[in-house]
Amino acid sequence: MAGIQLVKPEAISEKSYWSYINDWKAAGEKIIPVASAPGKESFEEQVHQWKNEELGVDLPAGWVSSSLYFLMNEDHKILGAVHIRHELTEALMKLGGHIGYGIRPDERRKGYATTILQQALNEIEKFGISEVLITCDDDNPGSYKAIESNGGVRDPRDEKENGVLIRRYWIR
Ligand SMILES: CC(C)(COP(=O)(O)OP(=O)(O)OC[C@H]1O[C@@H](n2cnc3c(N)ncnc32)[C@H](O)[C@@H]1OP(=O)(O)O)[C@@H](O)C(=O)NCCC(=O)NCCS
């Protein structure tokens, strides 16, 4: 998609970030990826935190380093976000995988999930990951269709979380 690209947190404005967050809040939805939600006092601290997470500095126990990107259009509107985990833990092997993403509620059904995943797969090569695991709820067709459009092959082993079937896909 022309003019739509992944950008690092350092490249977004605070105003566009809050527009993204407020859209999720207005819809009453949990922000996904969770890593893109605000957790710090100020925007500057938040950006610093994302940088640390990428560098693997001060990670909570059981966490691996990760990179966060935002999908931005030509008008600098943030359309969604994607979180790339640099390696898999036992927990991520079951649920979560390498890549988590979300599209803000007011920009859905326009093909952006398919685009954000495609662009994230280009980025993930930089981390030397050639077999990418992505997991998704069985009742989330928007997500699994985007994975399948990007070449996802379903692992015969599903998982379950709180009674919900979790599909596991590999993209090589
Ligand atoms: C799931 C989500 C990422 C989909 O984003 P989106 O930008 O609307 O998806 P796209 O427009 O790229 O659609 C991808 C495909 O799914 C279909 N689709 C999208 N939403 C759908 C829905 N609610 N029901 C059925 N099909 C849907 C589209 O028609 C498209 O199908 P196609 O490839 O056959 O044309 C978005 O709804 C979201 O952020 N949800 C909350 C967070 C989340 O679930 N993240 C994924 C975690 S694994």
Coordinates of C-alpha atoms and ligand atoms in Angstrom, one line a residue:
M1 CA 0.0 0.0 0.0
A2 CA 1.5 3.3 -1.1
G3 CA 2.5 5.8 1.6
I4 CA 1.8 3.4 4.4
Q5 CA 4.9 2.3 6.3
L6 CA 6.2 1.0 9.6
V7 CA 8.0 3.5 11.8
K8 CA 9.9 3.3 15.0
P9 CA 8.4 5.0 18.2
E10 CA 11.0 7.7 17.9
A11 CA 9.4 8.8 14.6
I12 CA 5.8 9.4 15.9
S13 CA 4.4 12.5 17.5
E14 CA 2.8 12.5 20.9
K15 CA -0.4 13.8 19.3
S16 CA -0.7 11.0 16.8
Y17 CA 0.1 8.5 19.6
W18 CA -2.7 9.7 21.8
S19 CA -5.2 9.7 18.9
Y20 CA -4.3 6.0 18.4
I21 CA -4.7 5.2 22.1
N22 CA -7.9 7.2 22.5
D23 CA -9.5 5.4 19.6
W24 CA -9.0 2.0 21.3
K25 CA -10.3 3.5 24.6
A26 CA -13.4 5.0 22.9
A27 CA -14.2 1.5 21.5
G28 CA -13.8 0.0 25.0
E29 CA -11.2 -2.5 23.7
K30 CA -8.0 -3.8 25.2
I31 CA -5.1 -2.3 23.3
I32 CA -3.2 -4.8 21.2
P33 CA -0.3 -5.2 21.0
V34 CA -0.2 -4.6 24.8
A35 CA 3.3 -3.2 24.4
S36 CA 1.9 -0.2 22.5
A37 CA -0.2 0.9 25.4
P38 CA 1.0 3.7 27.7
G39 CA 2.6 2.7 30.9
K40 CA 4.9 5.6 31.8
E41 CA 4.3 9.1 33.2
S42 CA 5.3 10.9 30.0
F43 CA 5.5 10.2 26.3
E44 CA 9.3 10.7 26.4
E45 CA 9.7 8.1 29.1
Q46 CA 7.5 5.8 27.2
V47 CA 9.6 6.1 24.1
H48 CA 12.7 5.5 26.2
Q49 CA 11.1 2.4 27.7
W50 CA 10.4 1.0 24.2
K51 CA 14.1 1.6 23.3
N52 CA 15.2 -0.3 26.4
E53 CA 12.9 -3.2 25.6
E54 CA 14.6 -3.3 22.1
L55 CA 18.1 -3.2 23.6
G56 CA 17.2 -5.8 26.3
V57 CA 17.8 -3.3 29.1
D58 CA 16.0 -3.8 32.5
L59 CA 13.6 -6.5 31.1
P60 CA 11.2 -8.0 33.5
A61 CA 11.9 -11.7 34.4
G62 CA 10.9 -14.0 31.6
W63 CA 10.8 -11.2 28.9
V64 CA 12.9 -11.2 25.8
S65 CA 14.0 -8.2 23.9
S66 CA 11.4 -6.9 21.4
S67 CA 10.9 -4.1 18.8
L68 CA 7.7 -2.0 18.5
Y69 CA 6.7 -0.4 15.2
F70 CA 3.7 1.7 14.3
L71 CA 1.9 1.6 11.0
M72 CA 1.6 5.2 9.8
N73 CA -0.1 6.7 6.7
E74 CA 0.9 9.8 4.7
D75 CA -1.1 12.1 7.1
H76 CA 1.0 10.7 10.0
K77 CA -2.1 8.9 11.4
I78 CA -1.1 5.8 13.3
L79 CA -3.2 3.0 11.9
G80 CA -1.9 0.2 14.1
A81 CA 1.1 -1.3 15.8
V82 CA 3.2 -4.5 15.7
H83 CA 5.4 -6.0 18.3
I84 CA 8.3 -8.3 17.3
R85 CA 9.7 -10.6 19.9
H86 CA 13.4 -11.3 19.1
E87 CA 13.2 -14.9 20.3
L88 CA 10.7 -17.4 21.6
T89 CA 10.4 -18.5 25.2
E90 CA 8.4 -21.6 26.2
A91 CA 5.4 -19.4 26.9
L92 CA 5.6 -17.5 23.6
M93 CA 5.9 -20.9 21.8
K94 CA 2.4 -21.7 23.1
L95 CA 0.8 -18.2 23.0
G96 CA 2.0 -15.0 21.5
G97 CA 4.7 -16.2 19.1
H98 CA 7.1 -13.8 17.4
I99 CA 4.6 -11.1 16.2
G100 CA 1.6 -9.4 17.8
Y101 CA -0.3 -6.7 16.1
G102 CA -3.5 -4.7 16.1
I103 CA -5.3 -2.1 14.0
R104 CA -7.1 0.7 15.6
P105 CA -10.9 0.3 15.6
D106 CA -11.7 3.2 13.2
E107 CA -9.3 1.8 10.5
R108 CA -10.3 -1.8 10.3
R109 CA -11.5 -3.8 7.3
K110 CA -9.3 -1.9 4.9
G111 CA -6.5 -4.5 4.5
Y112 CA -4.2 -2.9 7.1
A113 CA -3.7 -6.1 9.2
T114 CA -2.5 -7.9 6.0
T115 CA -0.2 -4.9 5.3
I116 CA 1.2 -4.6 8.8
L117 CA 2.0 -8.3 9.0
Q118 CA 3.7 -8.2 5.5
Q119 CA 5.9 -5.3 6.5
A120 CA 6.7 -6.9 9.9
L121 CA 7.8 -10.0 8.1
N122 CA 10.3 -7.9 6.1
E123 CA 11.6 -6.3 9.4
I124 CA 11.9 -9.6 11.2
E125 CA 14.5 -10.9 8.7
K126 CA 16.9 -8.3 10.2
F127 CA 16.8 -10.2 13.5
G128 CA 17.8 -13.4 11.8
I129 CA 14.5 -15.1 12.3
S130 CA 13.5 -17.2 9.3
E131 CA 10.7 -19.3 10.9
V132 CA 8.1 -17.0 12.3
L133 CA 5.4 -18.1 14.7
I134 CA 2.2 -16.2 15.0
T135 CA -0.7 -17.3 17.2
C136 CA -4.3 -16.2 17.0
D137 CA -7.7 -17.0 18.6
D138 CA -9.8 -19.4 16.5
D139 CA -12.7 -16.9 16.7
N140 CA -10.6 -14.0 15.2
P141 CA -11.1 -14.4 11.4
G142 CA -9.6 -10.9 10.7
S143 CA -6.4 -12.0 12.2
Y144 CA -6.1 -15.6 10.8
K145 CA -7.1 -14.5 7.3
A146 CA -4.3 -11.9 7.4
I147 CA -1.8 -14.6 8.5
E148 CA -3.0 -17.0 5.8
S149 CA -2.7 -14.2 3.2
N150 CA 0.9 -13.8 4.2
G151 CA 1.7 -17.5 3.7
G152 CA 1.0 -18.8 7.3
V153 CA 0.8 -22.6 7.6
R154 CA -1.1 -23.9 10.5
D155 CA 0.8 -26.0 13.0
P156 CA -1.2 -29.2 13.7
R157 CA -0.8 -28.4 17.4
D158 CA -3.3 -25.9 18.7
E159 CA -3.3 -24.4 22.2
K160 CA -6.1 -23.4 24.5
E161 CA -6.4 -20.3 26.7
N162 CA -9.4 -19.8 29.0
G163 CA -11.4 -22.3 26.9
V164 CA -10.6 -20.5 23.6
L165 CA -8.8 -22.4 20.9
I166 CA -5.6 -20.8 19.8
R167 CA -4.4 -21.4 16.3
R168 CA -0.6 -21.4 15.7
Y169 CA 0.8 -20.5 12.4
W170 CA 4.4 -20.7 10.9
I171 CA 5.6 -18.4 8.1
R172 CA 8.9 -19.5 6.6
Ligands
LIG1 C1 -7.8 -8.6 13.8 C2 -7.4 -7.3 13.2 C3 -5.9 -7.1 13.4 C4 -7.8 -7.3 11.7 O1 -7.5 -6.0 11.2 P1 -8.1 -5.4 9.8 O2 -7.2 -4.3 9.4 O3 -9.5 -5.1 10.0 O4 -7.9 -6.7 8.9 P2 -7.8 -6.6 7.3 O5 -8.7 -5.5 6.8 O6 -6.4 -6.7 6.8 O7 -8.6 -8.0 6.9 C5 -7.9 -9.2 6.8 C6 -8.9 -10.3 6.3 O8 -9.8 -10.6 7.3 C7 -11.1 -10.2 7.0 N1 -11.7 -9.7 8.2 C8 -11.3 -8.6 8.9 N2 -12.0 -8.4 10.0 C9 -12.9 -9.4 10.0 C10 -14.0 -9.8 10.9 N3 -14.2 -9.0 12.0 N4 -14.7 -10.8 10.5 C11 -14.5 -11.6 9.4 N5 -13.5 -11.3 8.6 C12 -12.7 -10.2 8.9 C13 -11.0 -9.2 5.9 O9 -12.2 -9.3 5.1 C14 -9.8 -9.8 5.1 O10 -10.2 -10.9 4.4 P3 -9.5 -11.2 3.0 O11 -8.1 -11.4 3.2 O12 -10.2 -12.4 2.6 O13 -9.8 -10.0 2.1 C15 -8.2 -6.1 14.0 O14 -9.6 -6.5 14.0 C16 -7.7 -5.9 15.4 O15 -6.8 -5.2 15.6 N6 -8.4 -6.6 16.4 C17 -8.0 -6.5 17.8 C18 -6.6 -7.0 18.0 C19 -6.3 -8.3 17.5 O16 -7.2 -9.2 17.5 N7 -5.1 -8.5 17.0 C20 -4.7 -9.8 16.5 C21 -4.1 -10.6 17.6 S1 -3.5 -12.2 16.9

